[in-house]
Amino acid sequence: MNQPYVFDPLPEPVVGPGDFVFSAVGLAHGHVIGMTRGLIDAGATLRSVYDADPVKVAEFVAHFPGVRVAASEREVLSDPDVRLVASADIASERADLGLRVIDAGKDFFVDKAPLTTFAQLDAVREATARTGRKYAVYYGERVHSEAAILAGQLVAQGAIGTVLQVTAFGPHRVGTSRPDWFFEADRYGGILCDIGSHNFEQMLFYAGATDGEIVSATVANYAHRDTPGLQDFGDAHVVLDNGMTGYVRVDWFTPDGLGVFGDGRTILLGTDGYIELRKYIDITTDNGGGQVLLVNQDGQYRFEADGRTGFPFFGQLIRDCLERTEVAMTQAHALKAAELSLQAQTSARVLAG
């Protein structure tokens, strides 16, 4: 069947060498590699890296040979050429680092979850409002997923009418190499604050909402009693401020038989159809990930998104920092997703496993 949809052209670098210089500080989570690569591919220049752990620094340098290894965080923050600092520090420490970056007159680009307490949220909102600096958030399951980007373009073209509900599943595999802080709730923020933050952001984005109410939420440690601080299951039901709804389920139960870290899926229900995103794998087939399935009044469609959209977020973020605009993501949106994550986490009923 012909596909009557036209997608945006692949993004190109938005700046030349040296026009936008950034550094990386805080390498606790591997997401910092993808964040850095996205900025470089959009034209940014990587200046330096710092982390107190030399092993993590060595791993980072292996990905980005030639990057300067800074002797301290202060060295990075005092560099007048550095416009932005990217970080995937321990989740509970991200906000304090971001505030130091902002106080140094630079923009901050942080992995999700961007913060873990309401006090941190208040401090970040105050600092960004006072200074005009950015506390940008890497909600990678949307901004670094071509399936998610293509789905957004389909929604914008009216392919399924008005989005009524966003249902998001974020299963993950614990694996055998997680650091100690991963098992301490106060440090990673809890499962709905951590993994769930991706999904609350998707609800707001696809439904075109600016706020929401947590109707119900649950968390549990069903099967990891040797690490009682780990929540291996969480879910939440949300009513958005425009009357639409969202549901999220996140867990650490991906079986070893799956070929990827998790079978992440998102389903968008609209007035005129629905879209399913099979982001990382299309089980029992050779299709690979990046699959977008659309059913509407005109027919049934399958799109292979990988290689089709690229990742425009990174170039948009660079231009936003240079031009003080909010094209990539508004500050209000980024922090509202974090707020919903915190509300779900703190109000969740703890289930006995």
Short mmCIF file of C-alpha atoms in Angstrom, two decimals:
data_model
loop_
_atom_site.label_atom_id
_atom_site.label_comp_id
_atom_site.label_asym_id
_atom_site.label_seq_id
_atom_site.Cartn_x
_atom_site.Cartn_y
_atom_site.Cartn_z
CA MET A 1 0.00 0.00 0.00
CA ASN A 2 1.25 3.47 -0.79
CA GLN A 3 2.23 5.49 2.25
CA PRO A 4 0.67 8.98 1.98
CA TYR A 5 3.01 10.56 4.53
CA VAL A 6 6.03 12.77 4.02
CA PHE A 7 8.70 12.95 6.70
CA ASP A 8 11.17 15.67 7.55
CA PRO A 9 14.60 15.49 5.88
CA LEU A 10 17.48 14.03 7.85
CA PRO A 11 19.07 16.66 10.08
CA GLU A 12 22.49 18.03 9.24
CA PRO A 13 25.11 19.67 11.50
CA VAL A 14 23.88 23.06 12.63
CA VAL A 15 27.27 24.60 13.50
CA GLY A 16 30.84 24.33 12.29
CA PRO A 17 33.91 23.16 14.20
CA GLY A 18 34.51 25.29 17.28
CA ASP A 19 31.24 27.21 16.99
CA PHE A 20 29.65 25.39 19.92
CA VAL A 21 32.00 23.93 22.52
CA PHE A 22 30.83 21.61 25.28
CA SER A 23 32.27 19.32 27.94
CA ALA A 24 31.14 16.25 29.86
CA VAL A 25 31.18 16.01 33.66
CA GLY A 26 29.80 13.05 35.63
CA LEU A 27 29.92 9.70 33.83
CA ALA A 28 27.99 7.42 36.19
CA HIS A 29 25.56 6.23 33.49
CA GLY A 30 26.44 5.12 29.99
CA HIS A 31 23.80 7.41 28.52
CA VAL A 32 26.47 10.13 28.53
CA ILE A 33 28.03 8.43 25.49
CA GLY A 34 24.84 8.77 23.45
CA MET A 35 24.31 12.33 24.65
CA THR A 36 27.84 13.28 23.63
CA ARG A 37 27.62 11.52 20.28
CA GLY A 38 24.34 13.26 19.49
CA LEU A 39 25.86 16.68 20.13
CA ILE A 40 28.97 15.91 18.08
CA ASP A 41 26.91 14.61 15.15
CA ALA A 42 24.98 17.89 15.22
CA GLY A 43 28.22 19.84 14.86
CA ALA A 44 29.24 20.56 18.47
CA THR A 45 32.90 20.39 19.53
CA LEU A 46 33.82 18.29 22.57
CA ARG A 47 36.43 20.12 24.65
CA SER A 48 36.99 18.19 27.87
CA VAL A 49 35.76 15.52 30.27
CA TYR A 50 35.90 15.10 34.03
CA ASP A 51 34.89 12.39 36.48
CA ALA A 52 36.48 11.38 39.76
CA ASP A 53 36.61 7.76 38.54
CA PRO A 54 39.58 7.27 36.17
CA VAL A 55 38.08 4.04 34.82
CA LYS A 56 34.98 5.86 33.62
CA VAL A 57 37.13 8.60 32.12
CA ALA A 58 39.20 6.02 30.24
CA GLU A 59 36.03 4.42 28.86
CA PHE A 60 34.80 7.82 27.72
CA VAL A 61 38.12 8.68 26.07
CA ALA A 62 38.02 5.36 24.22
CA HIS A 63 34.79 6.54 22.59
CA PHE A 64 36.06 10.07 21.95
CA PRO A 65 39.84 10.01 21.39
CA GLY A 66 41.50 13.38 21.66
CA VAL A 67 39.17 14.82 24.28
CA ARG A 68 41.05 16.71 26.99
CA VAL A 69 40.92 15.06 30.42
CA ALA A 70 40.29 17.83 32.95
CA ALA A 71 41.87 17.67 36.40
CA SER A 72 38.74 18.89 38.16
CA GLU A 73 35.17 20.01 37.74
CA ARG A 74 36.34 23.55 38.44
CA GLU A 75 38.65 23.40 35.43
CA VAL A 76 35.67 22.66 33.18
CA LEU A 77 33.37 25.25 34.72
CA SER A 78 36.01 27.98 34.53
CA ASP A 79 36.70 27.39 30.83
CA PRO A 80 35.21 30.44 29.07
CA ASP A 81 34.87 28.59 25.77
CA VAL A 82 32.58 25.87 27.16
CA ARG A 83 28.94 26.79 26.53
CA LEU A 84 27.26 23.61 27.78
CA VAL A 85 28.05 20.76 30.15
CA ALA A 86 26.58 17.32 29.52
CA SER A 87 26.20 14.91 32.42
CA ALA A 88 24.94 11.49 33.42
CA ASP A 89 26.06 11.69 37.04
CA ILE A 90 24.44 9.66 39.83
CA ALA A 91 20.79 10.65 39.64
CA SER A 92 20.56 12.19 43.11
CA GLU A 93 23.62 14.37 42.39
CA ARG A 94 22.58 15.70 38.99
CA ALA A 95 20.64 18.72 40.23
CA ASP A 96 23.46 20.04 42.44
CA LEU A 97 25.90 19.71 39.55
CA GLY A 98 23.44 21.42 37.22
CA LEU A 99 23.06 24.33 39.62
CA ARG A 100 26.85 24.74 39.75
CA VAL A 101 26.96 24.68 35.95
CA ILE A 102 24.24 27.33 35.74
CA ASP A 103 25.98 29.47 38.35
CA ALA A 104 29.09 29.28 36.15
CA GLY A 105 27.10 30.85 33.31
CA LYS A 106 26.70 27.72 31.21
CA ASP A 107 23.79 25.60 30.01
CA PHE A 108 23.31 22.09 31.40
CA PHE A 109 22.27 18.94 29.52
CA VAL A 110 21.44 16.11 31.89
CA ASP A 111 20.40 12.50 31.62
CA LYS A 112 17.01 11.44 32.92
CA ALA A 113 15.95 11.32 35.71
CA PRO A 114 17.06 14.96 35.86
CA LEU A 115 16.50 15.20 39.64
CA THR A 116 15.17 13.11 42.50
CA THR A 117 13.45 15.44 45.01
CA PHE A 118 10.92 18.25 45.02
CA ALA A 119 13.47 20.51 46.72
CA GLN A 120 15.81 19.99 43.77
CA LEU A 121 12.97 20.69 41.35
CA ASP A 122 12.21 23.98 43.09
CA ALA A 123 15.89 24.97 43.05
CA VAL A 124 16.25 24.19 39.36
CA ARG A 125 13.10 26.12 38.47
CA GLU A 126 14.35 29.12 40.46
CA ALA A 127 17.82 29.02 38.87
CA THR A 128 16.59 28.69 35.28
CA ALA A 129 14.04 31.47 35.75
CA ARG A 130 16.59 33.76 37.39
CA THR A 131 19.42 33.22 34.92
CA GLY A 132 17.75 32.21 31.67
CA ARG A 133 20.14 29.26 31.51
CA LYS A 134 18.95 25.86 30.32
CA TYR A 135 18.51 22.69 32.33
CA ALA A 136 17.91 20.49 29.29
CA VAL A 137 16.98 16.85 29.82
CA TYR A 138 17.91 13.78 27.79
CA TYR A 139 14.61 11.89 27.58
CA GLY A 140 16.31 9.45 25.25
CA GLU A 141 13.41 7.08 24.67
CA ARG A 142 11.76 9.83 22.63
CA VAL A 143 14.46 12.26 21.46
CA HIS A 144 17.00 9.53 20.64
CA SER A 145 14.60 7.02 19.07
CA GLU A 146 13.80 7.32 15.39
CA ALA A 147 10.61 5.33 15.90
CA ALA A 148 9.45 7.89 18.48
CA ILE A 149 10.43 10.79 16.24
CA LEU A 150 8.65 9.34 13.22
CA ALA A 151 5.55 8.71 15.32
CA GLY A 152 5.60 12.35 16.38
CA GLN A 153 5.65 13.42 12.74
CA LEU A 154 2.71 11.12 11.99
CA VAL A 155 0.74 12.59 14.87
CA ALA A 156 1.53 16.12 13.66
CA GLN A 157 0.16 15.20 10.22
CA GLY A 158 -3.11 14.03 11.75
CA ALA A 159 -2.59 10.37 10.93
CA ILE A 160 -4.61 9.20 13.94
CA GLY A 161 -6.63 12.33 14.67
CA THR A 162 -6.51 13.62 18.24
CA VAL A 163 -4.38 11.54 20.60
CA LEU A 164 -6.58 10.28 23.43
CA GLN A 165 -4.22 8.04 25.36
CA VAL A 166 -0.50 7.29 25.54
CA THR A 167 0.39 3.86 26.89
CA ALA A 168 4.11 3.31 27.46
CA PHE A 169 5.98 0.19 28.51
CA GLY A 170 9.59 0.40 29.67
CA PRO A 171 10.92 -3.05 30.55
CA HIS A 172 14.64 -3.33 31.32
CA ARG A 173 17.19 -6.01 32.24
CA VAL A 174 19.09 -5.68 35.50
CA GLY A 175 22.18 -7.48 34.23
CA THR A 176 25.29 -8.18 36.30
CA SER A 177 27.32 -4.96 36.17
CA ARG A 178 25.12 -2.33 37.81
CA PRO A 179 26.88 0.04 40.25
CA ASP A 180 25.98 0.17 43.95
CA TRP A 181 23.96 3.41 43.63
CA PHE A 182 21.61 1.69 41.22
CA PHE A 183 20.26 -0.36 44.14
CA GLU A 184 19.77 2.57 46.55
CA ALA A 185 16.38 4.24 46.12
CA ASP A 186 17.51 7.59 47.51
CA ARG A 187 20.27 7.76 44.90
CA TYR A 188 18.47 6.57 41.75
CA GLY A 189 15.13 8.09 42.76
CA GLY A 190 12.87 5.05 42.55
CA ILE A 191 11.65 3.25 39.45
CA LEU A 192 8.90 5.71 38.45
CA CYS A 193 11.21 8.68 38.93
CA ASP A 194 14.04 6.96 37.05
CA ILE A 195 12.80 4.87 34.12
CA GLY A 196 9.30 6.29 34.31
CA SER A 197 10.46 9.82 33.56
CA HIS A 198 10.86 8.83 29.90
CA ASN A 199 7.25 7.82 29.76
CA PHE A 200 5.71 10.80 31.52
CA GLU A 201 7.54 13.00 29.00
CA GLN A 202 6.07 11.00 26.12
CA MET A 203 2.56 11.37 27.55
CA LEU A 204 2.86 15.15 27.64
CA PHE A 205 4.45 15.33 24.20
CA TYR A 206 2.19 13.07 22.16
CA ALA A 207 -1.04 14.20 23.84
CA GLY A 208 -0.11 17.89 23.57
CA ALA A 209 -0.57 18.41 27.32
CA THR A 210 1.17 20.76 29.72
CA ASP A 211 0.27 19.15 33.05
CA GLY A 212 -1.34 16.11 34.57
CA GLU A 213 -2.65 14.43 37.71
CA ILE A 214 -1.45 11.08 39.03
CA VAL A 215 -4.62 9.08 39.59
CA SER A 216 -2.87 5.98 40.90
CA ALA A 217 0.62 4.54 41.13
CA THR A 218 2.26 1.41 42.52
CA VAL A 219 5.82 0.18 43.05
CA ALA A 220 7.20 -3.14 44.26
CA ASN A 221 10.23 -5.31 44.75
CA TYR A 222 8.81 -8.64 43.67
CA ALA A 223 11.89 -10.72 42.95
CA HIS A 224 15.11 -9.00 44.06
CA ARG A 225 15.07 -9.48 47.82
CA ASP A 226 18.87 -9.46 48.03
CA THR A 227 18.76 -5.80 46.96
CA PRO A 228 15.80 -4.36 48.94
CA GLY A 229 16.43 -0.83 47.66
CA LEU A 230 15.66 -1.85 44.09
CA GLN A 231 12.09 -1.39 42.91
CA ASP A 232 11.68 -3.90 40.09
CA PHE A 233 8.11 -2.91 39.12
CA GLY A 234 6.16 0.30 38.87
CA ASP A 235 3.09 1.63 37.11
CA ALA A 236 0.94 4.76 37.06
CA HIS A 237 -2.28 6.09 35.57
CA VAL A 238 -2.34 9.78 34.64
CA VAL A 239 -5.11 12.18 33.63
CA LEU A 240 -3.66 15.04 31.60
CA ASP A 241 -4.80 18.64 31.74
CA ASN A 242 -6.48 18.41 28.33
CA GLY A 243 -8.62 15.44 29.37
CA MET A 244 -6.46 12.79 27.73
CA THR A 245 -4.91 9.94 29.70
CA GLY A 246 -1.66 8.06 30.06
CA TYR A 247 -0.48 4.79 31.52
CA VAL A 248 3.08 3.67 32.22
CA ARG A 249 4.49 0.33 33.29
CA VAL A 250 8.19 -0.05 33.96
CA ASP A 251 10.06 -3.07 35.28
CA TRP A 252 13.34 -4.97 35.55
CA PHE A 253 12.03 -8.33 34.29
CA THR A 254 13.41 -8.57 30.75
CA PRO A 255 14.30 -12.28 30.32
CA ASP A 256 17.69 -13.38 29.05
CA GLY A 257 16.07 -14.83 25.95
CA LEU A 258 15.38 -11.37 24.52
CA GLY A 259 18.11 -10.04 22.27
CA VAL A 260 18.01 -6.46 23.58
CA PHE A 261 17.87 -4.76 27.01
CA GLY A 262 14.08 -4.41 26.88
CA ASP A 263 11.08 -4.62 24.58
CA GLY A 264 10.16 -0.96 24.90
CA ARG A 265 6.83 -0.14 23.30
CA THR A 266 4.52 2.85 23.14
CA ILE A 267 0.91 2.82 21.92
CA LEU A 268 -0.86 6.00 20.88
CA LEU A 269 -4.66 5.79 20.67
CA GLY A 270 -6.31 8.48 18.58
CA THR A 271 -9.80 9.39 17.47
CA ASP A 272 -9.05 8.09 13.96
CA GLY A 273 -6.55 5.30 14.51
CA TYR A 274 -3.63 4.11 16.56
CA ILE A 275 0.15 3.85 16.38
CA GLU A 276 2.36 1.24 17.99
CA LEU A 277 6.09 1.80 18.41
CA ARG A 278 8.29 -1.27 18.66
CA LYS A 279 11.40 0.68 19.47
CA TYR A 280 14.15 -1.85 20.07
CA ILE A 281 12.98 -5.21 18.75
CA ASP A 282 10.11 -6.78 16.80
CA ILE A 283 10.13 -10.17 18.50
CA THR A 284 10.23 -13.40 16.43
CA THR A 285 10.99 -11.45 13.22
CA ASP A 286 14.09 -10.20 11.44
CA ASN A 287 12.69 -6.68 11.24
CA GLY A 288 14.91 -5.27 13.97
CA GLY A 289 13.88 -2.30 16.07
CA GLY A 290 12.60 1.06 14.93
CA GLN A 291 9.24 -0.33 13.82
CA VAL A 292 6.23 1.99 13.68
CA LEU A 293 2.83 0.43 12.99
CA LEU A 294 -0.08 2.67 12.00
CA VAL A 295 -3.74 1.76 11.57
CA ASN A 296 -6.23 4.46 10.60
CA GLN A 297 -9.31 5.02 8.49
CA ASP A 298 -7.26 4.66 5.30
CA GLY A 299 -5.49 1.40 6.01
CA GLN A 300 -2.61 -0.36 7.74
CA TYR A 301 0.99 0.78 7.46
CA ARG A 302 4.39 -0.32 8.71
CA PHE A 303 7.33 2.10 8.73
CA GLU A 304 10.94 1.19 9.36
CA ALA A 305 12.10 4.31 11.15
CA ASP A 306 15.81 3.61 11.63
CA GLY A 307 17.82 5.78 9.26
CA ARG A 308 14.73 7.70 8.24
CA THR A 309 14.50 10.63 10.67
CA GLY A 310 17.83 11.07 12.42
CA PHE A 311 17.85 12.92 15.73
CA PRO A 312 16.93 16.59 15.25
CA PHE A 313 16.77 17.26 19.00
CA PHE A 314 20.53 17.71 19.33
CA GLY A 315 20.88 20.32 16.62
CA GLN A 316 17.81 22.10 17.91
CA LEU A 317 19.31 22.14 21.41
CA ILE A 318 22.54 23.64 20.12
CA ARG A 319 20.68 26.39 18.27
CA ASP A 320 18.48 26.97 21.33
CA CYS A 321 21.60 27.54 23.44
CA LEU A 322 23.06 29.92 20.88
CA GLU A 323 19.84 31.81 20.15
CA ARG A 324 18.12 31.46 23.56
CA THR A 325 15.07 29.81 21.99
CA GLU A 326 13.06 26.72 23.00
CA VAL A 327 12.62 24.65 19.86
CA ALA A 328 14.10 21.34 21.04
CA MET A 329 12.04 21.25 24.25
CA THR A 330 10.72 23.96 26.52
CA GLN A 331 12.08 24.24 30.03
CA ALA A 332 8.55 23.99 31.38
CA HIS A 333 7.95 20.71 29.53
CA ALA A 334 11.24 19.14 30.63
CA LEU A 335 10.61 19.93 34.29
CA LYS A 336 6.90 19.07 34.21
CA ALA A 337 7.77 15.54 33.12
CA ALA A 338 10.18 15.37 36.05
CA GLU A 339 7.51 16.70 38.40
CA LEU A 340 4.99 14.07 37.32
CA SER A 341 7.66 11.42 37.86
CA LEU A 342 8.23 12.65 41.39
CA GLN A 343 4.51 12.85 42.12
CA ALA A 344 3.98 9.30 40.91
CA GLN A 345 6.98 8.03 42.85
CA THR A 346 6.12 9.69 46.15
CA SER A 347 2.41 8.82 46.00
CA ALA A 348 2.89 5.22 44.86
CA ARG A 349 1.40 2.42 46.90
CA VAL A 350 4.17 -0.01 47.86
CA LEU A 351 3.09 -3.56 47.06
CA ALA A 352 4.32 -6.57 48.99
CA GLY A 353 5.96 -9.11 46.76
#
